[in-house]
Each structure stands twice: as structure tokens, then as C-alpha cells.
mmCIF file of C-alpha atoms in Angstrom:
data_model
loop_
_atom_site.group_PDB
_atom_site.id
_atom_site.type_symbol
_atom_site.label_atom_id
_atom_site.label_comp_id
_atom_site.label_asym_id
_atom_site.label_seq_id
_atom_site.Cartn_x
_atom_site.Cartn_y
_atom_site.Cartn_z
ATOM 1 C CA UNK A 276 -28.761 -205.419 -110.215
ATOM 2 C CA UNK A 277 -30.688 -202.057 -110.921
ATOM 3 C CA UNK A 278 -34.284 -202.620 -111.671
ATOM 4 C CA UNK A 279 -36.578 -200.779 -113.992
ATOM 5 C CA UNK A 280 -40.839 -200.076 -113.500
ATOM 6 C CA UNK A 281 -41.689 -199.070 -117.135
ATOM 7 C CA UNK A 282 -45.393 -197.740 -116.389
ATOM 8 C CA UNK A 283 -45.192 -194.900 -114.443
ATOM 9 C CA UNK A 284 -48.087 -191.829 -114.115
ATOM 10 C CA UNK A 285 -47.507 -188.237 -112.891
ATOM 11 C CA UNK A 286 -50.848 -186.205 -111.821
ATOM 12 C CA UNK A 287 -50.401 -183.940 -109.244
ATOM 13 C CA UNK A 288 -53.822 -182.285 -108.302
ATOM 14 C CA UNK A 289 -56.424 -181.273 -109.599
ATOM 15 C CA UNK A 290 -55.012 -178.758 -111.931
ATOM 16 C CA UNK A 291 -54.229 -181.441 -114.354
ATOM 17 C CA UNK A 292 -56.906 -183.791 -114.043
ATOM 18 C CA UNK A 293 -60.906 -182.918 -112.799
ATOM 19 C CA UNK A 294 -61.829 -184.970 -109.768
ATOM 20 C CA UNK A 295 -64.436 -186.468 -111.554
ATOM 21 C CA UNK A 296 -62.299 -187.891 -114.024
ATOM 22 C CA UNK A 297 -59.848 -189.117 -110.919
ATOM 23 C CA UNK A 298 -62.838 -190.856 -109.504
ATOM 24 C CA UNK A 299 -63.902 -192.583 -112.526
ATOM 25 C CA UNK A 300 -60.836 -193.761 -113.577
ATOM 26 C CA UNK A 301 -60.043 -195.069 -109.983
ATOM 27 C CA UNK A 302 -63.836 -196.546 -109.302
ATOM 28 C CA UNK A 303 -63.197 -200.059 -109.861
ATOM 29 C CA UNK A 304 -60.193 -200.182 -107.750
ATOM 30 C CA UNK A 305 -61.877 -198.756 -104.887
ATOM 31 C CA UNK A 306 -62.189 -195.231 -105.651
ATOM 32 C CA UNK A 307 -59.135 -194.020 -103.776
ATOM 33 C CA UNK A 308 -57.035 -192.241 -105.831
ATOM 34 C CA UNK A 309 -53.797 -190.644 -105.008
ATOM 35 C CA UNK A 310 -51.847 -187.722 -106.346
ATOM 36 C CA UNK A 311 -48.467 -188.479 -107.776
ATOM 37 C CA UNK A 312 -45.834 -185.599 -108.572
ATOM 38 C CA UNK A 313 -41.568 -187.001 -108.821
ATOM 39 C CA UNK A 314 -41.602 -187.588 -104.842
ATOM 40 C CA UNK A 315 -44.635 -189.755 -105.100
ATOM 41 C CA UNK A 316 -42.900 -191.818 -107.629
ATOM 42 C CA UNK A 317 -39.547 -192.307 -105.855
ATOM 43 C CA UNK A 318 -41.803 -193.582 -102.744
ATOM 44 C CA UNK A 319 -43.455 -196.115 -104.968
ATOM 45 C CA UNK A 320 -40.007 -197.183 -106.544
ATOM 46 C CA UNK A 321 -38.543 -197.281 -102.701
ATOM 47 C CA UNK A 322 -41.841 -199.733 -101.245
ATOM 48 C CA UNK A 323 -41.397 -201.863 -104.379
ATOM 49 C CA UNK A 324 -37.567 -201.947 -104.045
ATOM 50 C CA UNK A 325 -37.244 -200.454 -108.298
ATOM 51 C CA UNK A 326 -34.357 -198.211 -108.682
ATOM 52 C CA UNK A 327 -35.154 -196.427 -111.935
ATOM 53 C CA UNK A 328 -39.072 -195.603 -113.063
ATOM 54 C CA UNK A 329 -40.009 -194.478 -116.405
ATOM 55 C CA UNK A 330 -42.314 -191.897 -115.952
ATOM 56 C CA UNK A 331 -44.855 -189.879 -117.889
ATOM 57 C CA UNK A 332 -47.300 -187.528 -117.988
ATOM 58 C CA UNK A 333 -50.670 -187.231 -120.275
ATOM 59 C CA UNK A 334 -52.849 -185.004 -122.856
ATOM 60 C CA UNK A 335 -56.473 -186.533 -123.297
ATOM 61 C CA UNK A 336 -57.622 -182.539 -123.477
ATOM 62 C CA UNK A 337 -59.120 -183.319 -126.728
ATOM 63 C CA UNK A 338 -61.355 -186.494 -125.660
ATOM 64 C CA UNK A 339 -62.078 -186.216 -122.485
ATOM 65 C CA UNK A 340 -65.732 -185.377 -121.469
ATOM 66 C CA UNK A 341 -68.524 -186.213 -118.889
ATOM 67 C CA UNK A 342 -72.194 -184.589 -119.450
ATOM 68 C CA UNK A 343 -72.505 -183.246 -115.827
ATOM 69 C CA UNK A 344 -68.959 -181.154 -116.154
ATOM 70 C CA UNK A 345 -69.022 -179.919 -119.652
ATOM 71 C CA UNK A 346 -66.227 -177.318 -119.063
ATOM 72 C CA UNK A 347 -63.836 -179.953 -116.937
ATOM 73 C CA UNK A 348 -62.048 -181.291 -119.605
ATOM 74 C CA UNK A 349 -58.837 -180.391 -118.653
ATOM 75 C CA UNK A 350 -56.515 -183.756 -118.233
ATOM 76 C CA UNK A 351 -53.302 -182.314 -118.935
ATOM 77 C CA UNK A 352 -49.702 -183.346 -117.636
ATOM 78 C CA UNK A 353 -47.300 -181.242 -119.973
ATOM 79 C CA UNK A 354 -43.893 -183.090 -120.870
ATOM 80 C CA UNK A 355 -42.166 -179.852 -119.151
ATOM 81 C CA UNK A 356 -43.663 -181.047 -115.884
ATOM 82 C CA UNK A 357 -42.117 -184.801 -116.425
ATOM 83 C CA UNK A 358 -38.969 -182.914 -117.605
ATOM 84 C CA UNK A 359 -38.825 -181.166 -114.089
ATOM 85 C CA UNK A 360 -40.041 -184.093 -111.674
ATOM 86 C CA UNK A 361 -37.124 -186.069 -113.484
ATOM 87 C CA UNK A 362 -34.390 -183.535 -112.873
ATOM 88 C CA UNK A 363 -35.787 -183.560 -109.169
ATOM 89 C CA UNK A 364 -34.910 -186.810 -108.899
ATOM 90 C CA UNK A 365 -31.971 -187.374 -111.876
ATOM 91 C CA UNK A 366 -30.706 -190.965 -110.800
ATOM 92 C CA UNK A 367 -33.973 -192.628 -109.825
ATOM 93 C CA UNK A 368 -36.533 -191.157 -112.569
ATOM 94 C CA UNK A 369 -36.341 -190.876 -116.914
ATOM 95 C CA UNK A 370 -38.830 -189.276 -118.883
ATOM 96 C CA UNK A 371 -41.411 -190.384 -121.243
ATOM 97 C CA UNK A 372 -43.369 -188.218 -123.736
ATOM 98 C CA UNK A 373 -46.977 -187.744 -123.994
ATOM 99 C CA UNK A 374 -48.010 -186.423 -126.760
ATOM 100 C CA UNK A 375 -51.868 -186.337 -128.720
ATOM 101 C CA UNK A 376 -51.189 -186.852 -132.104
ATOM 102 C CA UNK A 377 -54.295 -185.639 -133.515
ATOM 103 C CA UNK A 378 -53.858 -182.295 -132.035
ATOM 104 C CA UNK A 379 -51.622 -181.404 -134.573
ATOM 105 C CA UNK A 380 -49.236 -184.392 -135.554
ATOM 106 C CA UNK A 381 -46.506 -182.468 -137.109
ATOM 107 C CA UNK A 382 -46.153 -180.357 -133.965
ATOM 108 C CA UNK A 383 -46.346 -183.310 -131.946
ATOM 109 C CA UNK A 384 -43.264 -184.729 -133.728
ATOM 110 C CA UNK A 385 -41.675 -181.653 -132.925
ATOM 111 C CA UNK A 386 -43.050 -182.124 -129.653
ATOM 112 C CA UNK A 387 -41.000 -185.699 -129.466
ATOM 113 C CA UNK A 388 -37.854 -184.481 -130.584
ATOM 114 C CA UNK A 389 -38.296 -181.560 -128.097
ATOM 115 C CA UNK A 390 -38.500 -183.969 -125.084
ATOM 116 C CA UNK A 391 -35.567 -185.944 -126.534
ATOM 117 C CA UNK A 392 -33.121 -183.337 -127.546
ATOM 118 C CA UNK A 393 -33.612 -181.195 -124.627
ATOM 119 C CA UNK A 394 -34.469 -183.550 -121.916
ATOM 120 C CA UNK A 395 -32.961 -186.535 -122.845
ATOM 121 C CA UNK A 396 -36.187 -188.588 -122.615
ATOM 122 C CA UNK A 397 -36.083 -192.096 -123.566
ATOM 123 C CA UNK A 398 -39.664 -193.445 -124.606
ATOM 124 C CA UNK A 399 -43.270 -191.675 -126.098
ATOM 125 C CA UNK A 400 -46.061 -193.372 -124.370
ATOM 126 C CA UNK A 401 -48.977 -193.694 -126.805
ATOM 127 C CA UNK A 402 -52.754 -193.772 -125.714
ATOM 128 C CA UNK A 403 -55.167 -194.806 -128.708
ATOM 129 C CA UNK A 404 -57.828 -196.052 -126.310
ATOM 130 C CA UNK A 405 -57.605 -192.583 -124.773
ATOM 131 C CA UNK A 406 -57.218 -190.310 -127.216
ATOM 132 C CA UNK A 407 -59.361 -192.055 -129.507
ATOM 133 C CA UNK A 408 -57.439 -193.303 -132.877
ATOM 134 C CA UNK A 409 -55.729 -196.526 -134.140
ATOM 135 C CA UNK A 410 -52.610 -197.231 -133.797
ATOM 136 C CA UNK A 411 -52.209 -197.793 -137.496
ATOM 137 C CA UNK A 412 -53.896 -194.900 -139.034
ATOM 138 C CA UNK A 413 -51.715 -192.892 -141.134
ATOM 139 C CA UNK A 414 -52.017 -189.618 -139.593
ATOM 140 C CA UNK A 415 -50.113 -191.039 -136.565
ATOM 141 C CA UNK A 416 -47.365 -192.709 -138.748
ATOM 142 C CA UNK A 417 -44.860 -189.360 -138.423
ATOM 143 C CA UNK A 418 -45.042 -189.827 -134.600
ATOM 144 C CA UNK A 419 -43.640 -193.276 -135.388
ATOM 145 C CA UNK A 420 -41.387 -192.831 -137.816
ATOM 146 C CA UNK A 421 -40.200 -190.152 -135.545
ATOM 147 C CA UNK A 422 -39.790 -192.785 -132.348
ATOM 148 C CA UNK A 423 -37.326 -194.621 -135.109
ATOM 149 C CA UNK A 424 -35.585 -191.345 -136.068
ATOM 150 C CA UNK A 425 -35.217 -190.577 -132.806
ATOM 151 C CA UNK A 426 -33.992 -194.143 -131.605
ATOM 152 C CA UNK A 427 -36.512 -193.850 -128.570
ATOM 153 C CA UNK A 428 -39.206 -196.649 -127.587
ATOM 154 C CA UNK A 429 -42.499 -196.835 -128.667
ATOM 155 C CA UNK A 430 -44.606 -197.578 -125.956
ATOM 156 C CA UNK A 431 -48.268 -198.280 -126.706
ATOM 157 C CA UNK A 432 -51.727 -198.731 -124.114
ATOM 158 C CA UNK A 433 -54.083 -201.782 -125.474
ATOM 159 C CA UNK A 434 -57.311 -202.720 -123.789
ATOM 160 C CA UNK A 435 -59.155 -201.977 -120.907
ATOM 161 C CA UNK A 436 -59.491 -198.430 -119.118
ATOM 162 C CA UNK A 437 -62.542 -197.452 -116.609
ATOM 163 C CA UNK A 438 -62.323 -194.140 -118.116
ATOM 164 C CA UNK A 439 -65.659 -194.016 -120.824
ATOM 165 C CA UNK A 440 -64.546 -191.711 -122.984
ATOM 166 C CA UNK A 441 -61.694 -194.358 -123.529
ATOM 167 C CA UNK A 442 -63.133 -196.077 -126.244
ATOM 168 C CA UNK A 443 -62.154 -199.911 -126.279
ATOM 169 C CA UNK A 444 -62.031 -200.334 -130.082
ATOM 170 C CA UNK A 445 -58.864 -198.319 -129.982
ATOM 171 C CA UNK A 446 -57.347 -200.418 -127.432
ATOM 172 C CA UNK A 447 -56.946 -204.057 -129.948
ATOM 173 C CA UNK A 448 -53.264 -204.995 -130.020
ATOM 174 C CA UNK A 449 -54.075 -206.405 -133.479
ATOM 175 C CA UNK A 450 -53.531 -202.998 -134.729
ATOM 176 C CA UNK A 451 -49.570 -203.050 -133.558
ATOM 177 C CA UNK A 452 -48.965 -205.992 -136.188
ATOM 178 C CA UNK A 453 -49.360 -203.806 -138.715
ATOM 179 C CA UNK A 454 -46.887 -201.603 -137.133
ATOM 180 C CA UNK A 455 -44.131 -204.617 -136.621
ATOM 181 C CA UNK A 456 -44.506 -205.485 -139.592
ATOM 182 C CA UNK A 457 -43.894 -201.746 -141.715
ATOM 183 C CA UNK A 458 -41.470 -200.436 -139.284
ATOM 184 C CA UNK A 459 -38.774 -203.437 -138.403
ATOM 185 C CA UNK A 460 -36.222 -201.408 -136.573
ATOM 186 C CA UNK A 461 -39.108 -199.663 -134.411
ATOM 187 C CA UNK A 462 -38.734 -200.685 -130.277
ATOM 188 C CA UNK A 463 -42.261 -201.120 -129.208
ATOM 189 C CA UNK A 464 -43.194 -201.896 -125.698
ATOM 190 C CA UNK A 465 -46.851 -202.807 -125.913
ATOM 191 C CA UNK A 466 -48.873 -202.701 -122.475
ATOM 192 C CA UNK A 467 -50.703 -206.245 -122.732
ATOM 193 C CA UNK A 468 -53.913 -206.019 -120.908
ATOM 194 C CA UNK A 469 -57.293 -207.596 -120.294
ATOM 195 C CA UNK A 470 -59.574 -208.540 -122.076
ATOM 196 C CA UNK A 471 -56.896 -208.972 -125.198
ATOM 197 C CA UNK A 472 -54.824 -210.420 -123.171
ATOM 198 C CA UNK A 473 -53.534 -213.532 -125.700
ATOM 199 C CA UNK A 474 -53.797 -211.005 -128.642
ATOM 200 C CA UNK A 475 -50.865 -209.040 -127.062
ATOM 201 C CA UNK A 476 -48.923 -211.917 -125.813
ATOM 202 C CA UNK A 477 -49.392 -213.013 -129.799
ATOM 203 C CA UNK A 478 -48.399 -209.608 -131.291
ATOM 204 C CA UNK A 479 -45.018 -209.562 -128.895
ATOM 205 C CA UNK A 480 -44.355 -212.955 -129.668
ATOM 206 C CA UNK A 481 -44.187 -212.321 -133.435
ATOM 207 C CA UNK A 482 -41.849 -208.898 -134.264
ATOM 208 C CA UNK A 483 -38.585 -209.120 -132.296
ATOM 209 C CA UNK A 484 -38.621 -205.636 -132.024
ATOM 210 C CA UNK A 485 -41.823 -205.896 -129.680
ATOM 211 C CA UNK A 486 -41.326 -206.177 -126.118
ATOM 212 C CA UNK A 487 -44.342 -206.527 -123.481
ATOM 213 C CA UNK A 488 -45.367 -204.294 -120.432
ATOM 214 C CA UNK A 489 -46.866 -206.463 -117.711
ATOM 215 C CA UNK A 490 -48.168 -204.316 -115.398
ATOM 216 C CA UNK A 491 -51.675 -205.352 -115.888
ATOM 217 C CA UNK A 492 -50.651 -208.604 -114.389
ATOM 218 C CA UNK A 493 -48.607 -207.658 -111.239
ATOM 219 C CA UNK A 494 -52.125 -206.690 -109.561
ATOM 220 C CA UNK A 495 -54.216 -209.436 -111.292
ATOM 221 C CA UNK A 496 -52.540 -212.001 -108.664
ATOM 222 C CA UNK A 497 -49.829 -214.871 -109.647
ATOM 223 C CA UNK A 498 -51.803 -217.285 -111.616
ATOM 224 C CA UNK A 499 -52.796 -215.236 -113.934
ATOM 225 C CA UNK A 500 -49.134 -213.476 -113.882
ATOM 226 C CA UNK A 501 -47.702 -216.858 -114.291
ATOM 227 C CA UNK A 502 -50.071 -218.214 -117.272
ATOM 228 C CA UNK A 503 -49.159 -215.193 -119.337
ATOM 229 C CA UNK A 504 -45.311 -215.586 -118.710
ATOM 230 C CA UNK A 505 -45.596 -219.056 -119.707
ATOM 231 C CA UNK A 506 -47.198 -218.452 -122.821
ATOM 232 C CA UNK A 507 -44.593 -215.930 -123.527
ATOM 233 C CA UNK A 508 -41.915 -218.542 -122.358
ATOM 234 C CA UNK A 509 -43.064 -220.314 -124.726
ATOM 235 C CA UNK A 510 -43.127 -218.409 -127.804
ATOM 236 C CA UNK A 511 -39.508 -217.717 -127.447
ATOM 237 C CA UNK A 512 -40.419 -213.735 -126.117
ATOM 238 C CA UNK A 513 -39.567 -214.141 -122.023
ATOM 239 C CA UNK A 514 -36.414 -212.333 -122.766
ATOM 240 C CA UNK A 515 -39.013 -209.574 -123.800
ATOM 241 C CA UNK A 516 -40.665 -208.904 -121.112
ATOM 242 C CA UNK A 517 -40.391 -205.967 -118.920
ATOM 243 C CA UNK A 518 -41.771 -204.956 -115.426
ATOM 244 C CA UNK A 519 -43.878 -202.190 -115.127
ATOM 245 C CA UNK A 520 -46.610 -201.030 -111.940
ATOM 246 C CA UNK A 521 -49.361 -198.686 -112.781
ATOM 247 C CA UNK A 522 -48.491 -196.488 -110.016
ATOM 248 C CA UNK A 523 -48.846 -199.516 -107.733
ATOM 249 C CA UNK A 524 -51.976 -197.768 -106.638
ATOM 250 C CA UNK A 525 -54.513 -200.268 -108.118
ATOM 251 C CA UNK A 526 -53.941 -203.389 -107.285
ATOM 252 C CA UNK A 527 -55.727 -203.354 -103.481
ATOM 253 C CA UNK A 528 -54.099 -207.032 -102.601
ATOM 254 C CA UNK A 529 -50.576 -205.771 -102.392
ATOM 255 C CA UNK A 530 -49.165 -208.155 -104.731
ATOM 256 C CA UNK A 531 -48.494 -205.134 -107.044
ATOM 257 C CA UNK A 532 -45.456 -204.323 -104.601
ATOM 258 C CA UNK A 533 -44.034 -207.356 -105.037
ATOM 259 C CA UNK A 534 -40.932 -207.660 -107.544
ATOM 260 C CA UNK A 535 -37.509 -209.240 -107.605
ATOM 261 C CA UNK A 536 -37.320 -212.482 -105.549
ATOM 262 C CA UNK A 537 -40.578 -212.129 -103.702
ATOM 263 C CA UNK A 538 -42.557 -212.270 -107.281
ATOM 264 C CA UNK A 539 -39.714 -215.481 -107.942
ATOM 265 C CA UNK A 540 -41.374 -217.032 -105.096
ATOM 266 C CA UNK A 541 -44.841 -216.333 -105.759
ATOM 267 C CA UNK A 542 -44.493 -217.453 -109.501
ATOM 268 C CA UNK A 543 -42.663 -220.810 -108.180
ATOM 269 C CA UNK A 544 -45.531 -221.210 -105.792
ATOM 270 C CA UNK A 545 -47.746 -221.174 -108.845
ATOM 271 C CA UNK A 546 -45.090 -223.765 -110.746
ATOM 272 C CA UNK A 547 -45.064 -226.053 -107.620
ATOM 273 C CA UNK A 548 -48.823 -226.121 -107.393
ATOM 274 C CA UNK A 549 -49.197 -227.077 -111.272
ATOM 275 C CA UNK A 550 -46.131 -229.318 -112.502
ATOM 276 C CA UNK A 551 -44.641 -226.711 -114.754
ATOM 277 C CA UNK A 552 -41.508 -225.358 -114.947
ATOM 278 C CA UNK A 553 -40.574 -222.957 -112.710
ATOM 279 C CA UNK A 554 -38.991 -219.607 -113.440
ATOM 280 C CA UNK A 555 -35.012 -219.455 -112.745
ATOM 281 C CA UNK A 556 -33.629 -216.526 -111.311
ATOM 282 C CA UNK A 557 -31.885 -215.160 -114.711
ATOM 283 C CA UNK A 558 -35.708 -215.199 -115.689
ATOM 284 C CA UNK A 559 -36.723 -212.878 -112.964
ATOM 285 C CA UNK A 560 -34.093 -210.861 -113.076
ATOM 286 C CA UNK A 561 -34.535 -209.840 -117.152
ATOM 287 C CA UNK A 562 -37.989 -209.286 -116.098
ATOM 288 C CA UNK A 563 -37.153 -206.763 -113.373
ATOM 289 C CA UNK A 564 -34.450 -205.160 -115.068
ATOM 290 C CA UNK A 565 -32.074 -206.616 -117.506
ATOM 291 C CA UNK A 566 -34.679 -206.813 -119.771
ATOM 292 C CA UNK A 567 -35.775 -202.777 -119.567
ATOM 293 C CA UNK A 568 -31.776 -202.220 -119.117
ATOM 294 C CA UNK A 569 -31.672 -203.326 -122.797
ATOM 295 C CA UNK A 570 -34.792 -202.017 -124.348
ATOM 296 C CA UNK A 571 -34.027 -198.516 -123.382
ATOM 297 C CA UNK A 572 -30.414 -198.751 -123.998
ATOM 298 C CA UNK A 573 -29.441 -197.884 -120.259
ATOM 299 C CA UNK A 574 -26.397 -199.942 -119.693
#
């Protein structure tokens, strides 16, 4: 079975991000953060045992800021450097757009089309908490409309981010209903994460075009892991849910390396201890690939 991490970053010194804004964005997790170009990647996929990562890069140029380096603002990962880490590594990596709609939004849905047309990429990753906008507001609707056009998934951060200039108002999944409900046909893959944590589950649940990222919850330990699955189990949407990482590089516990029949067994562990029902293996294996297989039309 070929499994899929959805949440891949690429930042590969400090030419695209400032150090400061490495070390913020990294302090809660221990303040170690790591450099990540198409090799890095691979070696994640490889310790986690994922075949295929989805992988982008970023543009917060336009918010980024921090009062003691006024002229570092430069967090930029163009989509021609995800285009060339993926044909580095063809067979194990696909690209995602990242693209700052506020910029310029018409350019940026040239932008979109650009990464699909030439370099075949399969998804545009959209940051409102970073980049500071709601989902819904009407200047960003042609970079949806676009993802439809285009046939390419929607994929969409909510919530939390140590990063300050990453404004949490943005981040409330609540917004993406409004988006289910005007664009039907539109894949979305929204990134639930704390503290909105029910709110996303609820938003996937409702639009069967929505699927969930749950890489907030492979490092936030099994219980946790296993509560949300079970509330998505039971709103009908577990055949919606699709594994992604973070990098792996947050979660300090090691339980973010775990996929496939180790994170069976930990999830079980969880059933066992609690009288529920336990996941089968056709579960865990949607969630660590078949799932993502479908969503991005890979099979």
C-alpha cells in the first residue's frame, strides 16, 4: 500500500526564512529547528515509513515582522524551488503551491495555474492565519475558484501558530463553511488544529467535499489522536481523513514518526483502555494512504 504525508514544509537556510523567525516559530517545541530542502523530506518520509509527501513551500513576505529586525522580513520559499526539490526526487515528492493572495490575487491565480500546468502540482496550500485574511473574503475567491478550475485541492491552515505576526482570528475553521457551502465541487483539505479543534472536526463533517489534515494530532499523543478520530468516526467523515506530519520535527515524544500499524496499535491501546471501538485495519490504512490516494486523484 503506498502511503501519503499531506503536510510537508521546505526551508532551506536562512535565505528564505530569518533565524529569528526560525526560532520563534520553533520555541515551543524546543527551539531546535532544522533546515529542510527535497533530501530532508525524503529522510523524514523514509524514518516514518511514507512513500509519497506533499510538499510546499511559503510567501508570508508581506506579514511577517519583528521590532528588533525591521529589515528581516524575508520568509520566502518560491514555488520554482518546490518545483525543483520535486523533480529531485520525482517518485517520492508532489508539489503544492504557495501563493499570498493579497499580493496581487489575479497574478496569484496565474501563479496557480503556473505551478499546475508546468509542474504538474497537485494542491495550493493556503495560510490565512499567516498571511493575515479570511478565508471567505472575496478578494481571495479567484484563488478558489481557480483550485476548482484547475481540479487541484484546496488545502487550508486553521488555528494555532507560535509565529505572532500569525494572527489567530484568521485561523477559525468557521470561515471554511462558508466556502463548502458556495463552492460544492471544491476539494478542501482543512488542517484541524488546536484550540478549534471540534470546530474543524464539525466543518469536515458537514461538506463531503471537505477532508481533514491531522497532523496536529500525530504529535499531540494517542488520546487525543484517538478522541478526534472518533468524533470523526462518528459523523460519518473517517473515510476523510488524511495523514499528514509537520515535518515530523515538532512533536519531541516521537510519536509523530509513528504511522501505519504502529499508530493501529497505539490507537487500539487507547480503545482497549476505554471500551470503545477500536480502529480496523481498512481504517488505518485510508488514513495513511487510501484516503490521500483519492483526494488527490493519485491512483
Amino acid at each position: 500500500m503506498v502511503t501519503v504525508d499531506c503536510h510537508l514544509h521546505l526551508t532551506d537556510s536562512a535565505e528564505q526564512a530569518p533565524i529569528w523567525w526560525m526560532e520563534e516559530l520553533y520555541r515551543p517545541y524546543g527551539g531546535g529547528y532544522i533546515w529542510t530542502d527535497g533530501e530532508a523530506i525524503v529522510g523524514i518520509l523514509d524514518r516514518a515509513g511514507a512513500d509519497i509527501g506533499m510538499v510546499q513551500g511559503s510567501d508570508i513576505r508581506r506579514t511577517t515582522y519583528h521590532p528588533d529586525f525591521p529589515d528581516q522580513r524575508h520568509v520566502f520559499v518560491p514555488n520554482d524551488y518546490t518545483a525543483e526539490q520535486v523533480a529531485r526526487f520525482p517518485d517520492r515528492l508532489i508539489g503544492v503551491a504557495n501563493i499570498d493572495p493579497l499580493r496581487d490575487v489575479q497574478a496569484g491565480v496565474i501563479e496557480q495555474r503556473r505551478c499546475v500546468e508546468e509542474y504538474g502540482f497537485k494542491s495550493s496550500k493556503f495560510l490565512p492565519t499567516y498571511q493575515n485574511y479570511y478565508i471567505d473574503d472575496p478578494a481571495v475567491a479567484p484563488m478558489l475558484e481557480s483550485c476548482e478550475e484547475l481540479d487541484i485541492v484546496a488545502h487550508v491552515n486553521t488555528g494555532y501558530s507560535p509565529t505572532i505576526t500569525a494572527a489567530l482570528r484568521y485561523g477559525h475553521p468557521e470561515r471554511l463553511d462558508r466556502i463548502g457551502i458556495r463552492y460544492r465541487d471544491l476539494r478542501v483539505l482543512v488542517y484541524i488544529n488546536f484550540p478549534y479543534v471540534d470546530e474543524g472536526i464539525a466543518v469536515v463533517a458537514r461538506h463531503p467535499n471537505f477532508h481533514a489534515d491531522i497532523a496536529y494530532f500525530v504529535g499531540a499523543g494517542p488520546e487525543p489522536f484517538f478522541d478526534a478520530l472518533d468524533k470523526l468516526r462518528g459523523l460519518g467523515a473517517l473515510d476523510r481523513v488524511v495523514y499528514g506530519s509537520d515535518n515530523n520535527d515538532k512533536d519531541r515524544t516521537g510519536g509523530g514518526q509513528k504511522i501505519g500499524t504502529h499508530l493501529l496499535a497505539e490507537l487500539n491501546e487507547v480503545a482497549e483502555r476505554t471500551g470503545r471501538e477500536p480502529f480496523t485495519a481498512a481504517d488505518i490504512d485510508g488514513i495513511v494512504g487510501g484516503n490521500a490516494r483519492r483526494l488527490y486523484k493519485l491512483d
